[in-house]
């Protein structure tokens, strides 16, 4: 079984060439004779209904997103990343939180990013970066 996505940003080939093998949870570039395995960081299980027709933004997709550039800069300046393993998920959750118009409230930020686990930073710097971004946008 496989799921075909409408779009995935940050990839250098058309989305209509992408499908996900639900058994192995791998993305494949389907126009190649030998499928090109791409690391897939989402645990999608068998819940393909969640993803059919979905739009996915990868961390590479945020590099060119003007709405994310100040947040990414603040992640760097506030030391909100170390190994970077959690950073794509943290940024995606942060961008969602900010775009919903939420306040720079540390407790609300913690609740919003609570589905992401960071083994390195202790979270305070991540919350700092998110709150700093919101406060600077308001000024
Ligand atoms: Fe290493 Fe978050 S920076 S897990």
PDB file of C-alpha atoms and ligand atoms in Angstrom, residues 81-87 117-121, ligand 1:
ATOM      1  CA  UNK A  81      19.498  23.711  19.166  1.00  0.00           C
ATOM      2  CA  UNK A  82      22.476  21.529  19.795  1.00  0.00           C
ATOM      3  CA  UNK A  83      22.474  18.225  17.913  1.00  0.00           C
ATOM      4  CA  UNK A  84      19.517  19.405  15.796  1.00  0.00           C
ATOM      5  CA  UNK A  85      17.623  16.134  15.962  1.00  0.00           C
ATOM      6  CA  UNK A  86      14.462  17.741  17.341  1.00  0.00           C
ATOM      7  CA  UNK A  87      14.813  21.031  15.474  1.00  0.00           C
ATOM      8  CA  UNK A 117      11.239  15.760  22.637  1.00  0.00           C
ATOM      9  CA  UNK A 118      14.632  17.398  22.950  1.00  0.00           C
ATOM     10  CA  UNK A 119      17.454  15.465  24.574  1.00  0.00           C
ATOM     11  CA  UNK A 120      19.907  18.358  24.530  1.00  0.00           C
ATOM     12  CA  UNK A 121      18.640  21.825  25.347  1.00  0.00           C
TER      13      UNK A 121
HETATM   14 FE1  LIG B   1      19.390  17.675  20.309  1.00  0.00          FE
HETATM   15 FE2  LIG B   1      17.014  18.869  20.626  1.00  0.00          FE
HETATM   16  S1  LIG B   1      18.872  19.778  20.039  1.00  0.00           S
HETATM   17  S2  LIG B   1      17.463  16.754  20.666  1.00  0.00           S
END
